[in-house]
């Protein structure tokens, strides 16, 4: 009476997809501690992508789109999870003047939490580079454009965006990097 259900094509595909998803996640989990190797691998992929674009003399719009996406990821990586400018605006409305980041020397320490963690930044950047590399092999993505305009526009966009981000970092006194910060020896406290 309780006979097993017949194997459907959908169940077979779902099982295979689930197995590949678990294997992919296990590979990502194993790569987590190797930060330098992961980023070197991503840089190598990016160099291969640029070599492909240069020698193919096309797919500039794919390259430009990848550059805009990577810039967006980098900005999310630099920004705090709780933006102090938004909190300042909300606190003025509520009457509370407390900022999520310390703005005075005697304020309580609150750690810097990124909007986009390093690992997710790496995964998204690597995936985007692979997708861009894949798209550079199909003629339908080779939209004819005058590439120097795209390069100049991207440089202007990068410069203005980073200027705004750096001024935001200076105004709210946060540094999203750990180098140059004071480190305390754990043994000295015991």
mmCIF file with all atom_site columns, C-alpha atoms in Angstrom:
data_model
loop_
_atom_site.group_PDB
_atom_site.id
_atom_site.type_symbol
_atom_site.label_atom_id
_atom_site.label_alt_id
_atom_site.label_comp_id
_atom_site.label_asym_id
_atom_site.label_entity_id
_atom_site.label_seq_id
_atom_site.pdbx_PDB_ins_code
_atom_site.Cartn_x
_atom_site.Cartn_y
_atom_site.Cartn_z
_atom_site.occupancy
_atom_site.B_iso_or_equiv
_atom_site.pdbx_formal_charge
_atom_site.auth_seq_id
_atom_site.auth_comp_id
_atom_site.auth_asym_id
_atom_site.auth_atom_id
_atom_site.pdbx_PDB_model_num
ATOM 1   C CA . UNK A 1 1   ? 0.000  0.000  0.000   1.00 0.00 ? 1   UNK A CA 1
ATOM 2   C CA . UNK A 1 2   ? 2.810  2.412  0.821   1.00 0.00 ? 2   UNK A CA 1
ATOM 3   C CA . UNK A 1 3   ? 4.636  1.970  -2.456  1.00 0.00 ? 3   UNK A CA 1
ATOM 4   C CA . UNK A 1 4   ? 7.398  4.496  -3.196  1.00 0.00 ? 4   UNK A CA 1
ATOM 5   C CA . UNK A 1 5   ? 6.455  7.297  -5.507  1.00 0.00 ? 5   UNK A CA 1
ATOM 6   C CA . UNK A 1 6   ? 7.695  6.898  -9.075  1.00 0.00 ? 6   UNK A CA 1
ATOM 7   C CA . UNK A 1 7   ? 10.842 8.871  -9.985  1.00 0.00 ? 7   UNK A CA 1
ATOM 8   C CA . UNK A 1 8   ? 9.813  11.973 -11.928 1.00 0.00 ? 8   UNK A CA 1
ATOM 9   C CA . UNK A 1 9   ? 12.154 14.009 -14.122 1.00 0.00 ? 9   UNK A CA 1
ATOM 10  C CA . UNK A 1 10  ? 11.620 17.023 -11.853 1.00 0.00 ? 10  UNK A CA 1
ATOM 11  C CA . UNK A 1 11  ? 12.660 15.072 -8.743  1.00 0.00 ? 11  UNK A CA 1
ATOM 12  C CA . UNK A 1 12  ? 15.754 13.844 -10.532 1.00 0.00 ? 12  UNK A CA 1
ATOM 13  C CA . UNK A 1 13  ? 16.751 17.360 -11.597 1.00 0.00 ? 13  UNK A CA 1
ATOM 14  C CA . UNK A 1 14  ? 16.004 18.739 -8.115  1.00 0.00 ? 14  UNK A CA 1
ATOM 15  C CA . UNK A 1 15  ? 18.151 16.034 -6.514  1.00 0.00 ? 15  UNK A CA 1
ATOM 16  C CA . UNK A 1 16  ? 21.065 16.675 -8.880  1.00 0.00 ? 16  UNK A CA 1
ATOM 17  C CA . UNK A 1 17  ? 20.801 20.437 -8.376  1.00 0.00 ? 17  UNK A CA 1
ATOM 18  C CA . UNK A 1 18  ? 20.717 19.974 -4.620  1.00 0.00 ? 18  UNK A CA 1
ATOM 19  C CA . UNK A 1 19  ? 23.813 17.771 -4.753  1.00 0.00 ? 19  UNK A CA 1
ATOM 20  C CA . UNK A 1 20  ? 25.743 20.306 -6.893  1.00 0.00 ? 20  UNK A CA 1
ATOM 21  C CA . UNK A 1 21  ? 24.658 23.161 -4.602  1.00 0.00 ? 21  UNK A CA 1
ATOM 22  C CA . UNK A 1 22  ? 25.967 21.296 -1.544  1.00 0.00 ? 22  UNK A CA 1
ATOM 23  C CA . UNK A 1 23  ? 29.268 20.534 -3.290  1.00 0.00 ? 23  UNK A CA 1
ATOM 24  C CA . UNK A 1 24  ? 29.638 24.180 -4.353  1.00 0.00 ? 24  UNK A CA 1
ATOM 25  C CA . UNK A 1 25  ? 28.908 25.375 -0.808  1.00 0.00 ? 25  UNK A CA 1
ATOM 26  C CA . UNK A 1 26  ? 31.403 22.869 0.628   1.00 0.00 ? 26  UNK A CA 1
ATOM 27  C CA . UNK A 1 27  ? 34.064 24.193 -1.770  1.00 0.00 ? 27  UNK A CA 1
ATOM 28  C CA . UNK A 1 28  ? 33.294 27.773 -0.702  1.00 0.00 ? 28  UNK A CA 1
ATOM 29  C CA . UNK A 1 29  ? 33.464 26.782 2.957   1.00 0.00 ? 29  UNK A CA 1
ATOM 30  C CA . UNK A 1 30  ? 36.866 25.167 2.469   1.00 0.00 ? 30  UNK A CA 1
ATOM 31  C CA . UNK A 1 31  ? 38.210 28.284 0.725   1.00 0.00 ? 31  UNK A CA 1
ATOM 32  C CA . UNK A 1 32  ? 37.139 30.688 3.491   1.00 0.00 ? 32  UNK A CA 1
ATOM 33  C CA . UNK A 1 33  ? 40.429 30.835 5.466   1.00 0.00 ? 33  UNK A CA 1
ATOM 34  C CA . UNK A 1 34  ? 42.616 31.366 2.375   1.00 0.00 ? 34  UNK A CA 1
ATOM 35  C CA . UNK A 1 35  ? 41.947 35.076 1.855   1.00 0.00 ? 35  UNK A CA 1
ATOM 36  C CA . UNK A 1 36  ? 45.139 35.943 -0.042  1.00 0.00 ? 36  UNK A CA 1
ATOM 37  C CA . UNK A 1 37  ? 44.920 32.919 -2.349  1.00 0.00 ? 37  UNK A CA 1
ATOM 38  C CA . UNK A 1 38  ? 41.260 33.646 -3.116  1.00 0.00 ? 38  UNK A CA 1
ATOM 39  C CA . UNK A 1 39  ? 41.994 37.257 -4.088  1.00 0.00 ? 39  UNK A CA 1
ATOM 40  C CA . UNK A 1 40  ? 45.075 36.297 -6.105  1.00 0.00 ? 40  UNK A CA 1
ATOM 41  C CA . UNK A 1 41  ? 42.922 33.808 -8.020  1.00 0.00 ? 41  UNK A CA 1
ATOM 42  C CA . UNK A 1 42  ? 40.300 36.484 -8.639  1.00 0.00 ? 42  UNK A CA 1
ATOM 43  C CA . UNK A 1 43  ? 42.986 38.924 -9.837  1.00 0.00 ? 43  UNK A CA 1
ATOM 44  C CA . UNK A 1 44  ? 44.308 36.265 -12.233 1.00 0.00 ? 44  UNK A CA 1
ATOM 45  C CA . UNK A 1 45  ? 40.777 35.736 -13.591 1.00 0.00 ? 45  UNK A CA 1
ATOM 46  C CA . UNK A 1 46  ? 40.436 39.492 -14.056 1.00 0.00 ? 46  UNK A CA 1
ATOM 47  C CA . UNK A 1 47  ? 43.758 39.637 -15.939 1.00 0.00 ? 47  UNK A CA 1
ATOM 48  C CA . UNK A 1 48  ? 42.615 36.782 -18.210 1.00 0.00 ? 48  UNK A CA 1
ATOM 49  C CA . UNK A 1 49  ? 39.370 38.668 -18.813 1.00 0.00 ? 49  UNK A CA 1
ATOM 50  C CA . UNK A 1 50  ? 41.259 41.865 -19.726 1.00 0.00 ? 50  UNK A CA 1
ATOM 51  C CA . UNK A 1 51  ? 43.583 39.911 -22.027 1.00 0.00 ? 51  UNK A CA 1
ATOM 52  C CA . UNK A 1 52  ? 40.530 38.406 -23.702 1.00 0.00 ? 52  UNK A CA 1
ATOM 53  C CA . UNK A 1 53  ? 38.976 41.851 -24.201 1.00 0.00 ? 53  UNK A CA 1
ATOM 54  C CA . UNK A 1 54  ? 42.224 43.373 -25.524 1.00 0.00 ? 54  UNK A CA 1
ATOM 55  C CA . UNK A 1 55  ? 43.005 40.609 -28.005 1.00 0.00 ? 55  UNK A CA 1
ATOM 56  C CA . UNK A 1 56  ? 39.402 40.186 -29.157 1.00 0.00 ? 56  UNK A CA 1
ATOM 57  C CA . UNK A 1 57  ? 39.093 43.969 -29.644 1.00 0.00 ? 57  UNK A CA 1
ATOM 58  C CA . UNK A 1 58  ? 35.477 43.963 -28.618 1.00 0.00 ? 58  UNK A CA 1
ATOM 59  C CA . UNK A 1 59  ? 33.001 43.348 -25.819 1.00 0.00 ? 59  UNK A CA 1
ATOM 60  C CA . UNK A 1 60  ? 33.829 46.735 -24.306 1.00 0.00 ? 60  UNK A CA 1
ATOM 61  C CA . UNK A 1 61  ? 30.304 47.149 -22.989 1.00 0.00 ? 61  UNK A CA 1
ATOM 62  C CA . UNK A 1 62  ? 30.686 43.866 -21.071 1.00 0.00 ? 62  UNK A CA 1
ATOM 63  C CA . UNK A 1 63  ? 33.958 45.158 -19.637 1.00 0.00 ? 63  UNK A CA 1
ATOM 64  C CA . UNK A 1 64  ? 32.354 48.483 -18.710 1.00 0.00 ? 64  UNK A CA 1
ATOM 65  C CA . UNK A 1 65  ? 29.398 46.742 -17.064 1.00 0.00 ? 65  UNK A CA 1
ATOM 66  C CA . UNK A 1 66  ? 31.785 44.565 -15.070 1.00 0.00 ? 66  UNK A CA 1
ATOM 67  C CA . UNK A 1 67  ? 33.727 47.668 -13.985 1.00 0.00 ? 67  UNK A CA 1
ATOM 68  C CA . UNK A 1 68  ? 30.563 49.406 -12.773 1.00 0.00 ? 68  UNK A CA 1
ATOM 69  C CA . UNK A 1 69  ? 29.460 46.288 -10.895 1.00 0.00 ? 69  UNK A CA 1
ATOM 70  C CA . UNK A 1 70  ? 32.868 45.820 -9.243  1.00 0.00 ? 70  UNK A CA 1
ATOM 71  C CA . UNK A 1 71  ? 32.874 49.507 -8.244  1.00 0.00 ? 71  UNK A CA 1
ATOM 72  C CA . UNK A 1 72  ? 29.436 49.044 -6.688  1.00 0.00 ? 72  UNK A CA 1
ATOM 73  C CA . UNK A 1 73  ? 30.659 45.993 -4.756  1.00 0.00 ? 73  UNK A CA 1
ATOM 74  C CA . UNK A 1 74  ? 33.754 47.873 -3.576  1.00 0.00 ? 74  UNK A CA 1
ATOM 75  C CA . UNK A 1 75  ? 31.636 50.767 -2.297  1.00 0.00 ? 75  UNK A CA 1
ATOM 76  C CA . UNK A 1 76  ? 29.384 48.377 -0.385  1.00 0.00 ? 76  UNK A CA 1
ATOM 77  C CA . UNK A 1 77  ? 32.543 46.796 1.075   1.00 0.00 ? 77  UNK A CA 1
ATOM 78  C CA . UNK A 1 78  ? 33.805 50.209 2.267   1.00 0.00 ? 78  UNK A CA 1
ATOM 79  C CA . UNK A 1 79  ? 30.543 51.395 3.801   1.00 0.00 ? 79  UNK A CA 1
ATOM 80  C CA . UNK A 1 80  ? 29.393 50.610 7.329   1.00 0.00 ? 80  UNK A CA 1
ATOM 81  C CA . UNK A 1 81  ? 26.344 48.414 7.712   1.00 0.00 ? 81  UNK A CA 1
ATOM 82  C CA . UNK A 1 82  ? 24.642 51.159 9.689   1.00 0.00 ? 82  UNK A CA 1
ATOM 83  C CA . UNK A 1 83  ? 25.256 54.389 7.794   1.00 0.00 ? 83  UNK A CA 1
ATOM 84  C CA . UNK A 1 84  ? 25.922 57.203 10.289  1.00 0.00 ? 84  UNK A CA 1
ATOM 85  C CA . UNK A 1 85  ? 24.526 59.854 7.932   1.00 0.00 ? 85  UNK A CA 1
ATOM 86  C CA . UNK A 1 86  ? 21.181 58.037 7.767   1.00 0.00 ? 86  UNK A CA 1
ATOM 87  C CA . UNK A 1 87  ? 21.214 57.463 11.509  1.00 0.00 ? 87  UNK A CA 1
ATOM 88  C CA . UNK A 1 88  ? 21.978 61.151 12.033  1.00 0.00 ? 88  UNK A CA 1
ATOM 89  C CA . UNK A 1 89  ? 18.987 62.134 9.901   1.00 0.00 ? 89  UNK A CA 1
ATOM 90  C CA . UNK A 1 90  ? 16.713 59.704 11.763  1.00 0.00 ? 90  UNK A CA 1
ATOM 91  C CA . UNK A 1 91  ? 18.024 60.795 15.165  1.00 0.00 ? 91  UNK A CA 1
ATOM 92  C CA . UNK A 1 92  ? 17.268 64.431 14.377  1.00 0.00 ? 92  UNK A CA 1
ATOM 93  C CA . UNK A 1 93  ? 13.688 63.447 13.631  1.00 0.00 ? 93  UNK A CA 1
ATOM 94  C CA . UNK A 1 94  ? 13.414 61.323 16.802  1.00 0.00 ? 94  UNK A CA 1
ATOM 95  C CA . UNK A 1 95  ? 15.324 63.715 19.051  1.00 0.00 ? 95  UNK A CA 1
ATOM 96  C CA . UNK A 1 96  ? 18.072 61.132 19.747  1.00 0.00 ? 96  UNK A CA 1
ATOM 97  C CA . UNK A 1 97  ? 21.559 62.312 18.845  1.00 0.00 ? 97  UNK A CA 1
ATOM 98  C CA . UNK A 1 98  ? 23.433 59.001 19.204  1.00 0.00 ? 98  UNK A CA 1
ATOM 99  C CA . UNK A 1 99  ? 25.400 57.845 16.150  1.00 0.00 ? 99  UNK A CA 1
ATOM 100 C CA . UNK A 1 100 ? 26.115 54.166 15.318  1.00 0.00 ? 100 UNK A CA 1
ATOM 101 C CA . UNK A 1 101 ? 29.814 55.077 15.020  1.00 0.00 ? 101 UNK A CA 1
ATOM 102 C CA . UNK A 1 102 ? 31.765 56.944 17.689  1.00 0.00 ? 102 UNK A CA 1
ATOM 103 C CA . UNK A 1 103 ? 32.308 60.559 16.711  1.00 0.00 ? 103 UNK A CA 1
ATOM 104 C CA . UNK A 1 104 ? 34.114 61.782 19.819  1.00 0.00 ? 104 UNK A CA 1
ATOM 105 C CA . UNK A 1 105 ? 37.208 60.476 21.570  1.00 0.00 ? 105 UNK A CA 1
ATOM 106 C CA . UNK A 1 106 ? 35.402 59.639 24.833  1.00 0.00 ? 106 UNK A CA 1
ATOM 107 C CA . UNK A 1 107 ? 32.511 57.761 23.229  1.00 0.00 ? 107 UNK A CA 1
ATOM 108 C CA . UNK A 1 108 ? 32.053 54.038 23.593  1.00 0.00 ? 108 UNK A CA 1
ATOM 109 C CA . UNK A 1 109 ? 33.833 51.853 21.023  1.00 0.00 ? 109 UNK A CA 1
ATOM 110 C CA . UNK A 1 110 ? 31.546 50.313 18.445  1.00 0.00 ? 110 UNK A CA 1
ATOM 111 C CA . UNK A 1 111 ? 33.176 47.992 15.931  1.00 0.00 ? 111 UNK A CA 1
ATOM 112 C CA . UNK A 1 112 ? 33.072 48.664 12.211  1.00 0.00 ? 112 UNK A CA 1
ATOM 113 C CA . UNK A 1 113 ? 30.642 46.254 10.555  1.00 0.00 ? 113 UNK A CA 1
ATOM 114 C CA . UNK A 1 114 ? 30.724 46.250 6.773   1.00 0.00 ? 114 UNK A CA 1
ATOM 115 C CA . UNK A 1 115 ? 27.651 46.482 4.598   1.00 0.00 ? 115 UNK A CA 1
ATOM 116 C CA . UNK A 1 116 ? 29.182 43.785 2.378   1.00 0.00 ? 116 UNK A CA 1
ATOM 117 C CA . UNK A 1 117 ? 31.498 41.312 4.153   1.00 0.00 ? 117 UNK A CA 1
ATOM 118 C CA . UNK A 1 118 ? 34.827 40.413 2.520   1.00 0.00 ? 118 UNK A CA 1
ATOM 119 C CA . UNK A 1 119 ? 33.826 36.849 1.658   1.00 0.00 ? 119 UNK A CA 1
ATOM 120 C CA . UNK A 1 120 ? 30.588 37.893 -0.044  1.00 0.00 ? 120 UNK A CA 1
ATOM 121 C CA . UNK A 1 121 ? 32.522 40.617 -1.853  1.00 0.00 ? 121 UNK A CA 1
ATOM 122 C CA . UNK A 1 122 ? 34.977 38.003 -3.127  1.00 0.00 ? 122 UNK A CA 1
ATOM 123 C CA . UNK A 1 123 ? 32.247 35.546 -4.164  1.00 0.00 ? 123 UNK A CA 1
ATOM 124 C CA . UNK A 1 124 ? 30.256 38.225 -6.008  1.00 0.00 ? 124 UNK A CA 1
ATOM 125 C CA . UNK A 1 125 ? 33.328 39.700 -7.723  1.00 0.00 ? 125 UNK A CA 1
ATOM 126 C CA . UNK A 1 126 ? 34.629 36.292 -8.842  1.00 0.00 ? 126 UNK A CA 1
ATOM 127 C CA . UNK A 1 127 ? 31.210 35.251 -10.099 1.00 0.00 ? 127 UNK A CA 1
ATOM 128 C CA . UNK A 1 128 ? 30.822 38.530 -12.018 1.00 0.00 ? 128 UNK A CA 1
ATOM 129 C CA . UNK A 1 129 ? 34.250 38.152 -13.646 1.00 0.00 ? 129 UNK A CA 1
ATOM 130 C CA . UNK A 1 130 ? 33.402 34.598 -14.715 1.00 0.00 ? 130 UNK A CA 1
ATOM 131 C CA . UNK A 1 131 ? 30.064 35.728 -16.139 1.00 0.00 ? 131 UNK A CA 1
ATOM 132 C CA . UNK A 1 132 ? 31.784 38.584 -17.986 1.00 0.00 ? 132 UNK A CA 1
ATOM 133 C CA . UNK A 1 133 ? 34.406 36.190 -19.359 1.00 0.00 ? 133 UNK A CA 1
ATOM 134 C CA . UNK A 1 134 ? 31.638 33.816 -20.472 1.00 0.00 ? 134 UNK A CA 1
ATOM 135 C CA . UNK A 1 135 ? 29.716 36.666 -22.157 1.00 0.00 ? 135 UNK A CA 1
ATOM 136 C CA . UNK A 1 136 ? 32.840 37.740 -24.045 1.00 0.00 ? 136 UNK A CA 1
ATOM 137 C CA . UNK A 1 137 ? 32.630 34.583 -26.170 1.00 0.00 ? 137 UNK A CA 1
ATOM 138 C CA . UNK A 1 138 ? 29.190 35.374 -27.642 1.00 0.00 ? 138 UNK A CA 1
ATOM 139 C CA . UNK A 1 139 ? 28.819 37.822 -30.484 1.00 0.00 ? 139 UNK A CA 1
ATOM 140 C CA . UNK A 1 140 ? 25.420 39.074 -29.297 1.00 0.00 ? 140 UNK A CA 1
ATOM 141 C CA . UNK A 1 141 ? 27.173 40.803 -26.355 1.00 0.00 ? 141 UNK A CA 1
ATOM 142 C CA . UNK A 1 142 ? 29.663 42.529 -28.657 1.00 0.00 ? 142 UNK A CA 1
ATOM 143 C CA . UNK A 1 143 ? 27.831 45.854 -28.916 1.00 0.00 ? 143 UNK A CA 1
ATOM 144 C CA . UNK A 1 144 ? 29.805 48.346 -31.025 1.00 0.00 ? 144 UNK A CA 1
ATOM 145 C CA . UNK A 1 145 ? 30.806 51.306 -28.866 1.00 0.00 ? 145 UNK A CA 1
ATOM 146 C CA . UNK A 1 146 ? 33.604 53.847 -28.867 1.00 0.00 ? 146 UNK A CA 1
ATOM 147 C CA . UNK A 1 147 ? 35.581 52.438 -25.946 1.00 0.00 ? 147 UNK A CA 1
ATOM 148 C CA . UNK A 1 148 ? 37.652 55.542 -25.007 1.00 0.00 ? 148 UNK A CA 1
ATOM 149 C CA . UNK A 1 149 ? 34.431 57.288 -23.985 1.00 0.00 ? 149 UNK A CA 1
ATOM 150 C CA . UNK A 1 150 ? 33.569 54.381 -21.693 1.00 0.00 ? 150 UNK A CA 1
ATOM 151 C CA . UNK A 1 151 ? 37.037 54.411 -20.135 1.00 0.00 ? 151 UNK A CA 1
ATOM 152 C CA . UNK A 1 152 ? 36.936 58.169 -19.492 1.00 0.00 ? 152 UNK A CA 1
ATOM 153 C CA . UNK A 1 153 ? 33.397 57.961 -18.134 1.00 0.00 ? 153 UNK A CA 1
ATOM 154 C CA . UNK A 1 154 ? 34.345 55.087 -15.799 1.00 0.00 ? 154 UNK A CA 1
ATOM 155 C CA . UNK A 1 155 ? 37.409 56.994 -14.520 1.00 0.00 ? 155 UNK A CA 1
ATOM 156 C CA . UNK A 1 156 ? 35.283 60.090 -13.836 1.00 0.00 ? 156 UNK A CA 1
ATOM 157 C CA . UNK A 1 157 ? 32.639 57.975 -12.113 1.00 0.00 ? 157 UNK A CA 1
ATOM 158 C CA . UNK A 1 158 ? 35.285 56.203 -10.004 1.00 0.00 ? 158 UNK A CA 1
ATOM 159 C CA . UNK A 1 159 ? 36.966 59.486 -9.029  1.00 0.00 ? 159 UNK A CA 1
ATOM 160 C CA . UNK A 1 160 ? 33.763 61.265 -8.024  1.00 0.00 ? 160 UNK A CA 1
ATOM 161 C CA . UNK A 1 161 ? 32.388 58.260 -6.165  1.00 0.00 ? 161 UNK A CA 1
ATOM 162 C CA . UNK A 1 162 ? 35.600 57.632 -4.231  1.00 0.00 ? 162 UNK A CA 1
ATOM 163 C CA . UNK A 1 163 ? 35.921 61.341 -3.392  1.00 0.00 ? 163 UNK A CA 1
ATOM 164 C CA . UNK A 1 164 ? 32.426 61.272 -1.929  1.00 0.00 ? 164 UNK A CA 1
ATOM 165 C CA . UNK A 1 165 ? 33.132 58.029 -0.037  1.00 0.00 ? 165 UNK A CA 1
ATOM 166 C CA . UNK A 1 166 ? 36.416 59.308 1.414   1.00 0.00 ? 166 UNK A CA 1
ATOM 167 C CA . UNK A 1 167 ? 34.798 62.567 2.529   1.00 0.00 ? 167 UNK A CA 1
ATOM 168 C CA . UNK A 1 168 ? 32.044 60.493 4.177   1.00 0.00 ? 168 UNK A CA 1
ATOM 169 C CA . UNK A 1 169 ? 34.710 58.416 5.963   1.00 0.00 ? 169 UNK A CA 1
ATOM 170 C CA . UNK A 1 170 ? 36.480 61.577 7.167   1.00 0.00 ? 170 UNK A CA 1
ATOM 171 C CA . UNK A 1 171 ? 33.263 63.265 8.304   1.00 0.00 ? 171 UNK A CA 1
ATOM 172 C CA . UNK A 1 172 ? 32.086 60.280 10.357  1.00 0.00 ? 172 UNK A CA 1
ATOM 173 C CA . UNK A 1 173 ? 35.602 59.205 11.398  1.00 0.00 ? 173 UNK A CA 1
ATOM 174 C CA . UNK A 1 174 ? 35.624 55.555 10.429  1.00 0.00 ? 174 UNK A CA 1
ATOM 175 C CA . UNK A 1 175 ? 38.312 53.479 8.762   1.00 0.00 ? 175 UNK A CA 1
ATOM 176 C CA . UNK A 1 176 ? 37.107 50.294 7.051   1.00 0.00 ? 176 UNK A CA 1
ATOM 177 C CA . UNK A 1 177 ? 40.551 48.670 7.085   1.00 0.00 ? 177 UNK A CA 1
ATOM 178 C CA . UNK A 1 178 ? 42.333 47.009 9.983   1.00 0.00 ? 178 UNK A CA 1
ATOM 179 C CA . UNK A 1 179 ? 45.914 47.895 9.032   1.00 0.00 ? 179 UNK A CA 1
ATOM 180 C CA . UNK A 1 180 ? 47.306 50.880 10.884  1.00 0.00 ? 180 UNK A CA 1
ATOM 181 C CA . UNK A 1 181 ? 44.928 50.401 13.820  1.00 0.00 ? 181 UNK A CA 1
ATOM 182 C CA . UNK A 1 182 ? 46.161 49.710 17.350  1.00 0.00 ? 182 UNK A CA 1
ATOM 183 C CA . UNK A 1 183 ? 46.359 46.022 18.201  1.00 0.00 ? 183 UNK A CA 1
ATOM 184 C CA . UNK A 1 184 ? 46.391 44.843 21.762  1.00 0.00 ? 184 UNK A CA 1
ATOM 185 C CA . UNK A 1 185 ? 48.184 41.704 22.867  1.00 0.00 ? 185 UNK A CA 1
ATOM 186 C CA . UNK A 1 186 ? 45.734 39.278 24.469  1.00 0.00 ? 186 UNK A CA 1
ATOM 187 C CA . UNK A 1 187 ? 48.437 37.896 26.796  1.00 0.00 ? 187 UNK A CA 1
ATOM 188 C CA . UNK A 1 188 ? 49.174 41.333 28.266  1.00 0.00 ? 188 UNK A CA 1
ATOM 189 C CA . UNK A 1 189 ? 45.676 41.569 29.765  1.00 0.00 ? 189 UNK A CA 1
ATOM 190 C CA . UNK A 1 190 ? 45.931 38.277 31.669  1.00 0.00 ? 190 UNK A CA 1
#
